[in-house]
Amino acid sequence: MIAGLLPWAWFLVRDWFGVVTDVMAIVLPLLALVTAVVVGVLGRTHRAAVVFAVSTLLVGIVATFVPWIPDGAGSVDPARAVRIAASNIGSGELEGADNLLSLKADVLVVSEIGQPLTERLSRSYPNQVSDWNGPAVGVFSRWPITVLEKPGPDLPGFMLRIQAPSGDFDLLAVHIPRPWYTSSGASYQTTVANHHRLVEQVALRAQRDDHPVVVTGDLNTTDRGRDYRVLTKHLDDAMLDGWGRPSEIGNWRLLLGRIDHLLVKPGWCSDKSGWYSVPRSDHYGLASTIGPCKP
């Protein structure tokens, strides 16, 4: 009995041990699979070991797939709807331009953007802000944009006010560095502890804002981890009007990571959410119709 229950303690302790359980959450699908196989093979003659192995595998499955279950939140008021899309363009800057434009989004957020794609998308969007360094985020809008905060040490992206015809809303367009054991190196990465701090900074900005708030971009934050729960304590996951799915399809695809997100403050809902592919990118992009919920 104890052997079968022990793996389920994960759900009790997953937020207790800081960066240790943060890392475990990232690798959980593989960790659970490897643990189950090793314990099951080595202890196949012992009933308790087999029970522990099966239970560990089930915990990995539940922890991975439960955050993808649709939440059934309300529908968007069509008179005030906003079509928004986000993508980490990766190495396919200009190759992905047509895919992005075909979405016909009112607001488009692009991570890892450079000057060529910025210039290309600016021909179709009258309003844009971009930063080609650091988080390398570009935001393109059919409506006027006011910059509330530029990228800085506490904000890996932009905080903007979008002046939509149906009412202003604030947008946190962010590209949070990948959590890693060190912040040095050629990749866009930071320590696991600093990643958590940056997520808290994004969540704090959303929490204290008295406008409708949208948070989107490549957050490098798995939906089974502590950082995702920091965000969803005050924000709703707009992509869960349908089933979730992994968004990272590069070298880490076996980790089944949904690390690209679209979150809205309560009072806003989402419809017609979905994922799309971008040439040469190691991420799926996301798109959704968001806005005030129907009465």
Coordinates of C-alpha atoms in Angstrom, one line a residue:
M1 CA 0.0 0.0 0.0
I2 CA 2.8 2.5 1.0
A3 CA 4.7 1.7 -2.2
G4 CA 1.7 2.5 -4.3
L5 CA 0.9 5.8 -2.5
L6 CA 4.5 7.1 -2.2
P7 CA 4.8 8.5 -5.8
W8 CA 1.6 10.4 -5.4
A9 CA 3.2 12.5 -2.7
W10 CA 4.6 14.5 -5.7
F11 CA 1.4 16.5 -5.7
L12 CA 1.9 17.5 -2.1
V13 CA 5.6 18.4 -2.2
R14 CA 6.0 19.8 -5.7
D15 CA 6.0 23.4 -4.6
W16 CA 7.9 22.9 -1.3
F17 CA 11.5 22.5 -2.5
G18 CA 12.0 25.4 -4.8
V19 CA 14.4 24.9 -7.7
V20 CA 14.7 21.2 -6.9
T21 CA 11.1 20.4 -7.7
D22 CA 11.1 23.0 -10.4
V23 CA 13.7 21.0 -12.3
M24 CA 11.8 17.7 -11.5
A25 CA 8.6 19.2 -13.0
I26 CA 10.4 20.0 -16.2
V27 CA 11.8 16.5 -16.7
L28 CA 8.9 14.7 -15.0
P29 CA 7.6 12.6 -18.0
L30 CA 11.1 11.1 -18.6
L31 CA 11.9 10.9 -14.9
A32 CA 8.7 9.0 -14.2
L33 CA 9.3 6.7 -17.2
V34 CA 12.9 5.9 -16.4
T35 CA 12.2 5.4 -12.7
A36 CA 9.3 3.1 -13.5
V37 CA 11.4 1.0 -15.9
V38 CA 14.4 0.7 -13.7
V39 CA 12.5 -0.1 -10.5
G40 CA 10.2 -2.4 -12.4
V41 CA 13.0 -4.4 -14.0
L42 CA 15.3 -4.6 -11.0
G43 CA 12.5 -5.4 -8.6
R44 CA 10.3 -7.4 -10.9
T45 CA 10.3 -10.3 -8.4
H46 CA 9.1 -8.1 -5.6
R47 CA 5.4 -7.0 -5.5
A48 CA 6.1 -3.7 -3.7
A49 CA 8.7 -2.7 -6.4
V50 CA 6.2 -3.5 -9.2
V51 CA 3.5 -1.5 -7.5
F52 CA 5.8 1.4 -7.0
A53 CA 6.9 1.3 -10.7
V54 CA 3.3 1.3 -12.0
S55 CA 2.2 4.0 -9.6
T56 CA 5.2 6.2 -10.6
L57 CA 4.3 5.8 -14.3
L58 CA 0.7 6.8 -13.5
V59 CA 1.8 9.9 -11.6
G60 CA 3.9 11.0 -14.6
I61 CA 0.9 10.5 -16.9
V62 CA -1.5 12.4 -14.6
A63 CA 0.9 15.3 -13.9
T64 CA 1.6 15.7 -17.6
F65 CA -1.9 15.5 -19.1
V66 CA -4.2 17.0 -16.4
P67 CA -3.0 20.6 -17.1
W68 CA -4.2 20.1 -20.7
I69 CA -7.8 19.4 -19.8
P70 CA -10.2 22.1 -21.1
D71 CA -11.6 24.2 -18.3
G72 CA -14.9 25.1 -20.0
A73 CA -14.7 28.8 -19.1
G74 CA -17.2 31.1 -20.8
S75 CA -17.3 32.5 -24.4
V76 CA -16.1 35.8 -25.7
D77 CA -18.5 38.7 -26.3
P78 CA -18.2 38.8 -30.2
A79 CA -18.6 42.6 -30.3
R80 CA -15.4 43.0 -28.2
A81 CA -13.3 40.1 -29.5
V82 CA -9.6 40.4 -30.1
R83 CA -7.8 37.8 -32.3
I84 CA -4.3 37.4 -30.9
A85 CA -1.4 35.1 -31.9
A86 CA 2.1 34.5 -30.6
S87 CA 5.1 32.5 -31.8
N88 CA 8.7 31.9 -31.2
I89 CA 10.0 32.3 -34.7
G90 CA 13.2 30.4 -34.1
S91 CA 15.7 30.3 -37.0
G92 CA 13.0 30.6 -39.6
E93 CA 12.6 34.4 -39.6
L94 CA 11.5 35.3 -43.1
E95 CA 10.3 31.7 -43.9
G96 CA 7.7 32.1 -41.2
A97 CA 6.4 35.5 -42.2
D98 CA 3.6 34.2 -44.5
N99 CA 2.4 31.8 -41.7
L100 CA 2.2 34.6 -39.3
L101 CA 0.4 37.0 -41.7
S102 CA -2.1 34.3 -42.7
L103 CA -3.4 34.2 -39.1
K104 CA -4.9 37.7 -39.6
A105 CA -4.4 38.4 -36.0
D106 CA -5.4 41.8 -34.5
V107 CA -2.3 41.6 -32.3
L108 CA 0.8 39.5 -33.1
V109 CA 3.6 38.7 -30.6
V110 CA 6.8 37.3 -32.0
S111 CA 9.8 36.0 -29.9
E112 CA 13.4 35.7 -31.3
I113 CA 12.6 38.4 -33.9
G114 CA 15.1 40.4 -35.8
Q115 CA 15.2 43.4 -38.1
P116 CA 14.2 41.5 -41.4
L117 CA 11.0 40.1 -40.0
T118 CA 10.2 43.3 -38.2
E119 CA 10.3 45.2 -41.4
R120 CA 8.3 42.6 -43.3
L121 CA 5.5 42.5 -40.7
S122 CA 5.4 46.3 -40.3
R123 CA 4.1 46.5 -43.9
S124 CA 0.9 44.8 -42.7
Y125 CA 0.6 46.2 -39.2
P126 CA 0.5 50.0 -38.7
N127 CA 1.6 49.9 -35.1
Q128 CA 4.6 48.0 -33.8
V129 CA 7.3 47.9 -31.1
S130 CA 10.3 45.6 -31.1
D131 CA 13.6 45.0 -29.3
W132 CA 16.1 42.8 -31.2
N133 CA 18.3 42.3 -28.2
G134 CA 17.8 40.2 -25.0
P135 CA 14.3 38.8 -25.2
A136 CA 14.1 39.9 -28.8
V137 CA 10.3 40.5 -28.8
G138 CA 8.2 42.2 -31.4
V139 CA 4.5 43.2 -31.1
F140 CA 2.4 44.1 -34.1
S141 CA -1.0 45.6 -33.7
R142 CA -3.9 46.9 -35.9
W143 CA -4.6 49.4 -33.1
P144 CA -2.4 52.1 -31.4
I145 CA 0.1 51.0 -28.8
T146 CA 1.4 52.8 -25.8
V147 CA 4.6 51.5 -24.2
L148 CA 4.2 51.3 -20.4
E149 CA 7.5 49.5 -19.8
K150 CA 10.4 48.4 -22.0
P151 CA 12.5 45.3 -21.6
G152 CA 14.7 45.4 -18.5
P153 CA 16.3 43.3 -15.8
D154 CA 12.9 42.5 -14.2
L155 CA 10.9 42.3 -17.4
P156 CA 12.0 40.1 -20.4
G157 CA 9.7 41.8 -22.8
F158 CA 7.2 44.7 -23.1
M159 CA 4.3 45.9 -21.1
L160 CA 2.0 47.8 -23.5
R161 CA -1.5 49.3 -23.6
I162 CA -3.4 48.3 -26.7
Q163 CA -6.0 50.9 -27.6
A164 CA -8.6 48.5 -29.1
P165 CA -11.9 50.0 -30.5
S166 CA -13.9 48.1 -27.8
G167 CA -11.7 49.3 -24.9
D168 CA -8.0 49.4 -23.8
F169 CA -6.2 46.4 -22.5
D170 CA -2.7 45.8 -21.2
L171 CA -0.4 43.3 -22.8
L172 CA 2.6 41.7 -21.3
A173 CA 4.5 40.3 -24.3
V174 CA 7.4 38.3 -22.8
H175 CA 10.1 35.9 -23.7
I176 CA 11.4 34.5 -20.4
P177 CA 14.9 32.9 -20.6
R178 CA 15.1 29.1 -20.5
P179 CA 15.7 27.9 -17.0
W180 CA 19.2 26.3 -16.8
Y181 CA 21.9 25.5 -14.2
T182 CA 23.8 28.6 -15.3
S183 CA 23.0 31.9 -16.8
S184 CA 26.2 32.0 -18.9
G185 CA 26.6 30.5 -22.3
A186 CA 25.5 31.2 -25.9
S187 CA 21.9 30.3 -25.4
Y188 CA 19.2 32.6 -24.1
Q189 CA 19.0 31.1 -20.6
T190 CA 19.1 32.0 -16.9
T191 CA 19.3 30.1 -13.7
V192 CA 16.2 28.2 -12.5
A193 CA 16.0 30.5 -9.5
N194 CA 16.1 33.7 -11.6
H195 CA 13.6 32.2 -14.0
H196 CA 11.2 31.9 -11.1
R197 CA 11.9 35.5 -10.0
L198 CA 11.1 36.7 -13.5
V199 CA 7.9 34.8 -13.6
E200 CA 6.9 36.3 -10.2
Q201 CA 7.7 39.8 -11.7
V202 CA 5.4 39.2 -14.6
A203 CA 2.6 37.8 -12.3
L204 CA 3.0 40.9 -10.0
R205 CA 2.6 43.3 -12.9
A206 CA -0.6 41.5 -14.0
Q207 CA -2.0 41.3 -10.5
R208 CA -1.6 45.0 -9.6
D209 CA -2.9 46.3 -13.0
D210 CA -6.4 47.7 -12.9
H211 CA -6.9 47.2 -16.7
P212 CA -7.8 43.9 -18.4
V213 CA -4.5 42.1 -18.8
V214 CA -3.1 39.6 -21.4
V215 CA 0.2 37.8 -20.9
T216 CA 1.6 35.9 -23.8
G217 CA 4.8 34.7 -25.4
D218 CA 7.4 32.0 -25.0
L219 CA 7.5 31.8 -21.2
N220 CA 9.8 28.7 -21.1
T221 CA 7.5 27.6 -18.3
T222 CA 6.1 24.1 -18.2
D223 CA 2.4 23.9 -17.2
R224 CA 3.1 21.2 -14.6
G225 CA 5.5 23.4 -12.7
R226 CA 5.4 25.9 -9.8
D227 CA 6.0 28.9 -12.1
Y228 CA 2.8 28.1 -14.1
R229 CA 0.8 28.0 -10.9
V230 CA 2.3 31.4 -9.9
L231 CA 0.9 32.8 -13.1
T232 CA -2.5 31.0 -13.0
K233 CA -3.1 32.1 -9.4
H234 CA -4.3 35.4 -10.8
L235 CA -4.7 34.6 -14.5
D236 CA -6.7 32.2 -16.6
D237 CA -5.2 30.0 -19.3
A238 CA -6.9 31.1 -22.5
M239 CA -5.7 28.1 -24.5
L240 CA -7.8 25.7 -22.4
D241 CA -11.1 26.4 -24.2
G242 CA -9.8 23.3 -26.0
W243 CA -7.3 20.6 -25.2
G244 CA -3.7 21.6 -24.5
R245 CA -0.7 20.1 -26.2
P246 CA 3.1 20.4 -26.1
S247 CA 4.4 23.6 -27.8
E248 CA 8.1 22.7 -27.7
I249 CA 9.0 20.5 -30.6
G250 CA 12.8 20.9 -30.8
N251 CA 15.5 18.9 -29.0
W252 CA 13.4 18.7 -25.8
R253 CA 10.2 17.4 -27.4
L254 CA 10.3 14.2 -25.3
L255 CA 9.7 16.4 -22.2
L256 CA 6.2 17.2 -23.6
G257 CA 6.5 20.8 -22.6
R258 CA 3.7 23.3 -23.1
I259 CA 5.9 26.4 -22.5
D260 CA 4.2 28.9 -24.8
H261 CA 1.2 30.5 -23.1
L262 CA -1.7 32.9 -23.5
L263 CA -3.1 34.0 -20.1
V264 CA -5.9 36.5 -19.4
K265 CA -7.2 38.2 -16.3
P266 CA -10.5 36.9 -15.0
G267 CA -13.4 38.6 -16.7
W268 CA -12.0 37.7 -20.1
C269 CA -12.6 34.5 -21.9
S270 CA -11.3 32.7 -25.1
D271 CA -12.7 31.0 -28.2
K272 CA -11.3 29.2 -31.2
S273 CA -7.9 28.6 -29.6
G274 CA -5.4 26.5 -31.6
W275 CA -1.8 25.8 -32.5
Y276 CA 0.0 26.3 -35.8
S277 CA 3.4 25.4 -37.1
V278 CA 6.1 27.9 -38.3
P279 CA 8.9 26.8 -40.7
R280 CA 12.2 26.0 -39.0
S281 CA 10.9 27.0 -35.5
D282 CA 11.2 24.6 -32.6
H283 CA 7.9 25.8 -31.2
Y284 CA 4.3 25.7 -32.2
G285 CA 2.7 29.1 -32.3
L286 CA -0.6 29.8 -30.6
A287 CA -3.7 31.8 -31.6
S288 CA -7.0 32.6 -29.9
T289 CA -9.9 34.9 -29.9
I290 CA -10.0 36.6 -26.5
G291 CA -12.0 39.4 -24.9
P292 CA -14.6 40.2 -22.3
C293 CA -16.8 37.2 -21.5
K294 CA -20.4 37.1 -22.7
P295 CA -22.8 38.3 -19.9

